Coordinates of C-alpha atoms and ligand atoms in Angstrom, one line a residue:
M1 CA 4.7 25.8 -13.7
N2 CA 5.0 22.4 -12.0
I3 CA 2.3 20.4 -13.8
C4 CA 2.8 17.2 -11.8
G5 CA 3.3 18.7 -8.4
Q6 CA 0.8 18.0 -5.6
G7 CA -2.2 20.3 -5.9
S8 CA -0.7 22.4 -8.7
R9 CA -3.1 24.4 -10.8
F10 CA -3.4 25.9 -14.3
T11 CA -5.9 28.3 -15.7
S12 CA -7.7 28.2 -19.0
A13 CA -9.8 31.1 -20.4
R14 CA -12.9 29.6 -18.8
R15 CA -11.9 27.5 -15.8
T16 CA -9.3 26.9 -13.2
F17 CA -8.3 23.2 -12.9
S18 CA -7.1 21.8 -9.6
L19 CA -4.7 18.9 -10.2
L20 CA -5.3 17.0 -7.0
P21 CA -3.3 13.8 -6.6
L22 CA -5.1 10.4 -6.2
V23 CA -3.5 9.9 -2.8
R24 CA -3.0 12.8 -0.4
Y25 CA 0.7 12.2 0.0
Y26 CA 2.8 9.5 -1.4
T27 CA 5.1 7.2 0.5
P28 CA 5.8 4.5 -2.1
R29 CA 4.7 1.1 -0.9
R30 CA 5.1 -0.8 -4.2
A31 CA 6.4 -3.9 -2.5
V32 CA 5.5 -4.8 1.1
L33 CA 7.7 -7.7 2.1
Y34 CA 6.6 -10.0 4.9
A35 CA 9.2 -11.4 7.2
P36 CA 8.1 -13.7 10.1
G37 CA 8.6 -11.8 13.3
D38 CA 10.1 -14.7 15.2
D39 CA 12.8 -15.2 12.5
S40 CA 15.6 -12.8 13.2
K41 CA 17.6 -13.9 10.2
K42 CA 14.8 -13.2 7.7
L43 CA 13.9 -9.9 9.5
H44 CA 17.5 -8.7 9.1
K45 CA 17.7 -9.8 5.5
A46 CA 14.4 -8.1 4.7
L47 CA 15.6 -4.8 6.3
S48 CA 18.8 -4.9 4.3
L49 CA 17.0 -5.2 0.9
N50 CA 16.1 -2.2 -1.3
V51 CA 12.4 -2.7 -0.7
D52 CA 9.8 0.0 0.0
C53 CA 8.3 -1.5 3.1
V54 CA 9.0 -4.5 5.4
A55 CA 6.1 -6.0 7.3
M56 CA 7.5 -7.6 10.4
D57 CA 4.8 -10.2 11.0
C58 CA 3.2 -11.2 14.3
E59 CA 0.1 -12.7 12.5
D60 CA -0.4 -15.5 10.1
G61 CA 3.3 -16.1 9.1
V62 CA 4.0 -16.9 12.8
A63 CA 3.0 -20.1 14.6
V64 CA 0.6 -19.7 17.5
N65 CA 3.2 -20.9 19.9
R66 CA 5.7 -18.4 18.6
K67 CA 3.7 -15.2 19.1
D68 CA 5.7 -14.2 22.2
A69 CA 9.0 -14.9 20.4
A70 CA 7.9 -12.7 17.5
R71 CA 6.9 -9.8 19.8
T72 CA 10.3 -9.9 21.6
T73 CA 12.4 -10.2 18.5
I74 CA 10.6 -7.3 16.8
T75 CA 10.8 -5.1 19.9
K76 CA 14.5 -5.7 20.2
L77 CA 15.0 -4.8 16.5
L78 CA 12.9 -1.6 16.9
A79 CA 15.0 -0.6 19.9
K80 CA 18.2 -0.7 17.7
G81 CA 16.6 1.6 15.1
P82 CA 17.1 1.7 11.4
V83 CA 20.4 0.2 10.1
S84 CA 20.9 2.9 7.5
T85 CA 19.2 5.8 5.8
Q86 CA 18.4 3.4 3.0
T87 CA 16.4 1.2 5.4
P88 CA 12.8 0.5 4.1
E89 CA 9.8 1.7 5.9
W90 CA 9.4 -0.4 9.1
S91 CA 6.0 -1.8 9.7
V92 CA 4.5 -4.4 12.0
R93 CA 1.6 -6.6 11.2
I94 CA -0.1 -7.3 14.6
N95 CA -2.9 -9.9 15.2
S96 CA -6.5 -9.0 14.5
V97 CA -8.8 -7.5 17.1
D98 CA -10.9 -10.7 17.1
S99 CA -7.9 -12.9 17.7
G100 CA -7.6 -12.1 21.4
L101 CA -3.8 -11.5 20.7
C102 CA -4.0 -7.9 19.7
A103 CA -3.9 -6.3 23.1
D104 CA -0.6 -8.2 24.0
D105 CA 0.8 -7.2 20.6
I106 CA 0.1 -3.6 21.2
S107 CA 1.6 -3.5 24.7
S108 CA 4.7 -5.3 23.5
I109 CA 5.4 -3.6 20.2
F110 CA 4.6 -0.1 21.4
S111 CA 6.3 -0.5 24.8
G112 CA 9.8 0.8 23.9
S113 CA 11.0 4.3 23.2
V114 CA 11.1 3.5 19.5
V115 CA 7.7 2.6 18.0
P116 CA 7.1 1.5 14.4
P117 CA 5.9 4.3 12.1
T118 CA 3.4 2.0 10.5
V119 CA 1.1 -0.7 11.8
L120 CA -0.8 -3.2 9.7
L121 CA -4.1 -4.3 11.2
P122 CA -5.5 -7.5 9.7
K123 CA -9.0 -8.8 9.4
V124 CA -10.9 -5.6 9.9
D125 CA -14.4 -6.7 9.3
V126 CA -16.4 -4.0 11.0
S127 CA -15.8 -0.4 12.0
E128 CA -15.8 -1.4 15.7
H129 CA -12.5 -3.2 15.2
L130 CA -10.9 0.1 14.3
V131 CA -12.5 1.9 17.2
W132 CA -11.2 -0.8 19.6
F133 CA -7.7 -0.6 18.1
A134 CA -7.5 3.2 18.1
N135 CA -8.6 3.4 21.7
K136 CA -6.2 0.7 22.8
L137 CA -3.3 2.3 21.0
S138 CA -4.2 5.8 22.2
T139 CA -4.2 4.6 25.9
H140 CA -1.0 2.8 25.4
L141 CA 0.8 5.8 23.8
K142 CA -0.3 8.3 26.4
G143 CA 2.6 9.9 28.1
K144 CA 5.0 9.0 25.3
N145 CA 5.2 12.6 24.3
S146 CA 5.0 12.1 20.6
D147 CA 2.5 14.0 18.4
K148 CA 3.5 11.9 15.4
K149 CA 0.7 9.7 14.1
I150 CA 1.1 6.0 13.4
N151 CA 0.4 5.2 9.8
L152 CA -2.5 2.6 9.7
I153 CA -2.8 0.0 7.0
I154 CA -6.1 -1.8 7.0
Y155 CA -6.6 -5.4 5.8
I156 CA -9.8 -6.2 4.0
E157 CA -10.1 -10.0 3.8
S158 CA -13.6 -11.3 4.4
A159 CA -17.0 -11.2 2.7
K160 CA -18.2 -9.1 5.7
A161 CA -15.4 -6.6 5.3
I162 CA -16.1 -6.2 1.6
L163 CA -19.7 -5.3 2.4
N164 CA -18.7 -2.9 5.1
L165 CA -15.8 -1.3 3.2
P166 CA -17.0 2.3 2.8
A167 CA -18.1 2.4 6.5
I168 CA -14.7 1.0 7.6
C169 CA -12.9 3.7 5.6
R170 CA -15.1 6.5 6.9
T171 CA -14.5 5.4 10.5
A172 CA -10.8 5.3 9.9
K173 CA -10.8 8.8 8.6
E174 CA -13.0 10.0 11.5
L175 CA -10.8 8.4 14.1
S176 CA -7.7 10.1 12.7
A177 CA -9.1 13.4 14.0
S178 CA -8.8 12.4 17.6
K179 CA -6.6 9.3 17.8
P180 CA -2.9 8.8 17.1
V181 CA -3.5 7.0 13.8
E182 CA -3.5 8.1 10.2
P183 CA -5.1 5.6 7.7
V184 CA -2.8 5.4 4.6
A185 CA -3.7 2.2 2.8
L186 CA -6.0 -0.7 2.3
V187 CA -4.6 -4.2 1.8
F188 CA -6.4 -6.8 -0.3
G189 CA -6.2 -10.0 1.7
S190 CA -7.1 -12.4 -1.1
D191 CA -6.2 -15.6 0.6
D192 CA -8.2 -15.0 3.8
L193 CA -11.0 -13.8 1.5
C194 CA -10.9 -17.1 -0.4
A195 CA -11.3 -18.9 2.9
S196 CA -14.1 -16.6 3.9
I197 CA -16.1 -17.2 0.7
G198 CA -15.4 -20.9 0.5
V199 CA -13.1 -21.1 -2.5
T200 CA -9.6 -22.1 -3.3
R201 CA -7.3 -19.6 -4.9
S202 CA -6.8 -20.2 -8.7
E203 CA -3.8 -19.1 -10.7
D204 CA -5.6 -16.2 -12.4
A205 CA -7.6 -15.3 -9.3
T206 CA -10.9 -14.8 -11.1
E207 CA -12.8 -15.9 -8.0
V208 CA -11.7 -12.7 -6.2
M209 CA -11.9 -10.2 -9.1
Y210 CA -15.1 -8.4 -7.9
A211 CA -13.6 -7.8 -4.5
R212 CA -10.2 -6.9 -5.9
Q213 CA -11.8 -4.2 -8.0
K214 CA -14.2 -3.0 -5.3
L215 CA -11.3 -2.5 -2.9
V216 CA -9.4 -0.2 -5.4
L217 CA -12.5 1.9 -6.0
V218 CA -13.2 2.5 -2.3
A219 CA -9.6 3.1 -1.5
K220 CA -9.3 5.8 -4.1
A221 CA -12.6 7.4 -3.0
F222 CA -11.0 7.8 0.4
H223 CA -7.6 8.8 -0.9
L224 CA -5.9 5.7 0.4
Q225 CA -3.3 3.5 -1.3
A226 CA -4.4 0.1 -2.5
I227 CA -2.0 -2.8 -1.9
D228 CA -2.7 -5.9 -4.0
M229 CA -2.8 -9.6 -3.1
V230 CA 0.1 -12.0 -2.3
H231 CA 1.4 -14.2 -5.1
I232 CA 2.0 -17.4 -3.1
N233 CA 3.4 -19.3 -6.1
F234 CA 6.7 -17.4 -5.4
K235 CA 9.0 -19.4 -7.6
D236 CA 7.0 -18.6 -10.7
L237 CA 8.3 -15.1 -11.6
E238 CA 6.5 -15.0 -15.0
S239 CA 3.1 -15.4 -13.4
L240 CA 4.1 -12.8 -10.8
K241 CA 4.8 -10.3 -13.6
K242 CA 1.4 -10.9 -15.1
Q243 CA -0.3 -10.5 -11.7
C244 CA 1.6 -7.2 -11.1
Q245 CA 0.6 -5.9 -14.5
L246 CA -3.0 -6.7 -13.9
G247 CA -3.0 -5.3 -10.4
A248 CA -1.3 -2.0 -11.5
S249 CA -3.8 -1.8 -14.5
L250 CA -6.7 -2.1 -12.0
G251 CA -5.3 0.9 -10.0
Y252 CA -3.3 -0.9 -7.3
T253 CA -0.3 1.1 -6.1
G254 CA 1.7 -1.9 -4.7
K255 CA 1.7 -5.5 -3.7
Q256 CA 2.3 -7.8 -0.7
I257 CA 5.3 -10.1 -1.2
I258 CA 6.7 -13.0 0.7
H259 CA 10.1 -13.7 -0.8
P260 CA 13.2 -11.5 -1.7
S261 CA 13.1 -12.8 -5.3
Q262 CA 9.8 -10.9 -5.8
V263 CA 11.1 -7.5 -4.8
Q264 CA 12.6 -6.3 -8.0
I265 CA 9.8 -7.3 -10.3
V266 CA 7.1 -5.9 -8.1
Q267 CA 8.9 -2.5 -7.5
E268 CA 9.5 -2.1 -11.3
L269 CA 6.0 -3.0 -12.3
F270 CA 4.3 -0.7 -9.8
L271 CA 6.2 2.3 -11.2
P272 CA 5.1 3.9 -14.5
S273 CA 7.5 2.7 -17.3
E274 CA 9.7 5.2 -19.2
K275 CA 7.4 4.8 -22.2
Q276 CA 4.4 5.8 -20.1
V277 CA 6.2 8.8 -18.7
I278 CA 7.2 10.0 -22.2
W279 CA 3.6 9.5 -23.4
A280 CA 2.3 11.5 -20.4
Q281 CA 4.8 14.3 -20.8
G282 CA 4.0 14.7 -24.5
L283 CA 0.2 14.6 -23.8
V284 CA 0.4 17.3 -21.1
A285 CA 2.5 19.6 -23.3
A286 CA 0.1 19.0 -26.2
F287 CA -2.9 19.6 -23.9
Q288 CA -1.6 23.0 -22.8
E289 CA -1.0 24.1 -26.4
H290 CA -4.5 23.1 -27.4
Q291 CA -6.1 24.7 -24.4
A292 CA -4.3 28.0 -25.2
A293 CA -5.6 27.7 -28.7
G294 CA -9.2 27.2 -27.3
K295 CA -9.4 23.5 -28.2
G296 CA -10.8 21.1 -25.5
A297 CA -10.5 18.0 -27.7
F298 CA -7.7 17.1 -30.1
V299 CA -5.7 14.2 -31.5
Y300 CA -2.5 12.9 -29.9
Q301 CA -0.7 9.8 -31.2
G302 CA -3.9 8.9 -33.1
H303 CA -6.2 9.1 -30.1
M304 CA -8.8 11.6 -29.1
I305 CA -7.6 13.5 -26.0
D306 CA -9.7 15.7 -23.6
M307 CA -9.7 16.4 -19.9
P308 CA -10.0 12.8 -18.5
L309 CA -6.9 11.7 -20.5
L310 CA -5.0 14.7 -19.1
R311 CA -5.9 13.5 -15.6
Q312 CA -4.6 10.0 -16.5
A313 CA -1.4 11.4 -17.8
Q314 CA -1.0 13.6 -14.6
N315 CA -1.5 10.5 -12.4
I316 CA 1.4 8.8 -14.2
L317 CA 3.7 11.9 -13.8
Q318 CA 2.7 12.3 -10.1
M319 CA 3.5 8.7 -9.3
S320 CA 6.8 8.8 -11.2
A321 CA 7.9 12.1 -9.6
A322 CA 6.9 11.0 -6.1
A323 CA 8.9 7.7 -6.4
K324 CA 11.9 9.6 -7.7
S325 CA 11.8 12.3 -5.0
S326 CA 11.6 9.6 -2.3
G327 CA 14.7 7.9 -3.7
H328 CA 12.7 4.8 -4.8
D329 CA 13.5 5.1 -8.4
S330 CA 13.3 1.9 -10.5
T331 CA 16.5 2.8 -12.3
K332 CA 18.3 1.9 -9.1
Y333 CA 17.7 -1.9 -9.7
Ligands
1VU401 C1 -1.0 -15.5 2.1 C2 -1.4 -14.7 3.3 C3 -0.3 -14.1 4.2 O1 -0.6 -13.8 5.2 S1 1.3 -14.0 3.5 C4 2.2 -13.5 4.9 C5 2.6 -14.5 5.8 N1 3.7 -15.4 5.3 C6 5.0 -15.1 5.4 O2 5.3 -14.1 6.0 C7 5.9 -15.9 4.7 C8 7.2 -15.2 4.3 N2 8.1 -16.0 3.5 C9 8.8 -17.0 4.1 O3 8.8 -17.3 5.3 C10 9.8 -17.7 3.1 O4 10.0 -17.0 2.0 C11 9.3 -19.1 2.7 C12 8.1 -19.1 1.8 C13 8.9 -20.0 3.9 C14 10.4 -19.8 1.9 O5 11.6 -19.7 2.7 P1 12.9 -20.4 2.4 O6 12.7 -21.9 2.1 O7 13.9 -20.0 3.4 O8 13.3 -19.7 1.0 P2 14.7 -19.7 0.2 O9 15.6 -20.8 0.6 O10 14.4 -19.6 -1.2 O11 15.3 -18.3 0.7 C15 16.5 -17.7 0.1 C16 17.0 -16.7 1.1 O12 16.1 -15.7 1.3 C17 15.7 -15.6 2.7 N3 14.3 -15.3 2.8 C18 13.3 -16.1 2.3 N4 12.1 -15.5 2.5 C19 12.4 -14.3 3.1 C20 11.6 -13.3 3.6 N5 10.2 -13.3 3.5 N6 12.2 -12.2 4.2 C21 13.5 -12.2 4.3 N7 14.3 -13.1 3.8 C22 13.8 -14.2 3.3 C23 16.1 -17.0 3.3 O13 16.3 -16.8 4.6 C24 17.3 -17.3 2.5 O14 18.4 -16.5 3.0 P3 19.9 -16.9 2.9 O15 20.2 -17.0 1.4 O16 20.1 -18.2 3.6 O17 20.7 -15.7 3.5
LIG402 O1 -3.1 -11.5 4.5 C1 -3.2 -11.7 3.4 C2 -4.1 -12.7 2.8 O2 -4.1 -12.8 1.6 O3 -4.9 -13.2 3.6
MG403 MG1 -4.7 -12.6 5.7

């Protein structure tokens, strides 16, 4: 029996337990590395790194007078295709629907025969932004003869977006039934959120804690990945570690990053550690033995264990197995 496989089941004398994963399928996006779309050197470097996902940026990392340069550079890169099978997931962060730049981004980025598998849509404040985007993309992709959906990663980065979060996720799921987009993750845009609520980001980010936690909760309710905030103090790797540990402990599955030096730490800390995996394996084995003996609660390593703890252990095993099977194993670093 594969205890950590997607949707695997085991039966006790009284009930059948369905072991559903937290996310429907798992493409690891532990580190999402931005590279400014108009900077060919950084784009190439980012794509050569062993990072889960590269976000080729058309939005805030690109000056307003360089948007066209970003679109052209990214389109040329896409046309060449992945440089090797090890290439990270390619994604493009376009400009927001409200910016007035989004239509031009879509027609440029999705004009070639090779389109990015994943698009990042920033500043989604209301469901209507998603409806507009999905319609525009749908019209643009007509006749391209591809039934493959584009993965959609949604940015939540304003007070309004936090209030509308469940409605935004519901709309995203509904749109996926008829439009060529599949929502896969939410991104916590802490820095734009700070601007939206009138605060300045502090080192420990207490000012955004409520929103940071709410985003994880809603993401998981809709079976979406949750990608944590940028650590802008990129030379301080010790504080990056602390922020990764906190983000992972809150339930985030990955983190946005801005510099190559952040890749390794983030990708290691968003994978269960060997110690956690050993703990989880032992717990699952002990749980099965106790269930067979008719015991729902028992003691493991000094702690009371029952069904919720089994589910926590299964989450750890699922994430570890998924990362390994996708070739994104932390032991590679
Ligand atoms: C906060 C809200 C957001 O929206 S965050 C997303 C928008 N911001 C961004 O995209 C910024 C991305 N990062 C950067 O542009 C750079 O890392 C910044 C912060 C400007 C620092 O660059 P720089 O002074 O060149 O750094 P460095 O000399 O330490 O670089 C060392 C080598 O690494 C490269 N590098 C740097 N950053 C990236 C990156 N993001 N992607 C790919 N490569 C990167 C540099 O080009 C340099 O390469 P080399 O050693 O010369 O070959
Ligand atoms: O886009 C990211 C942010 O923090 O803002
Ligand atoms: Mg932002």
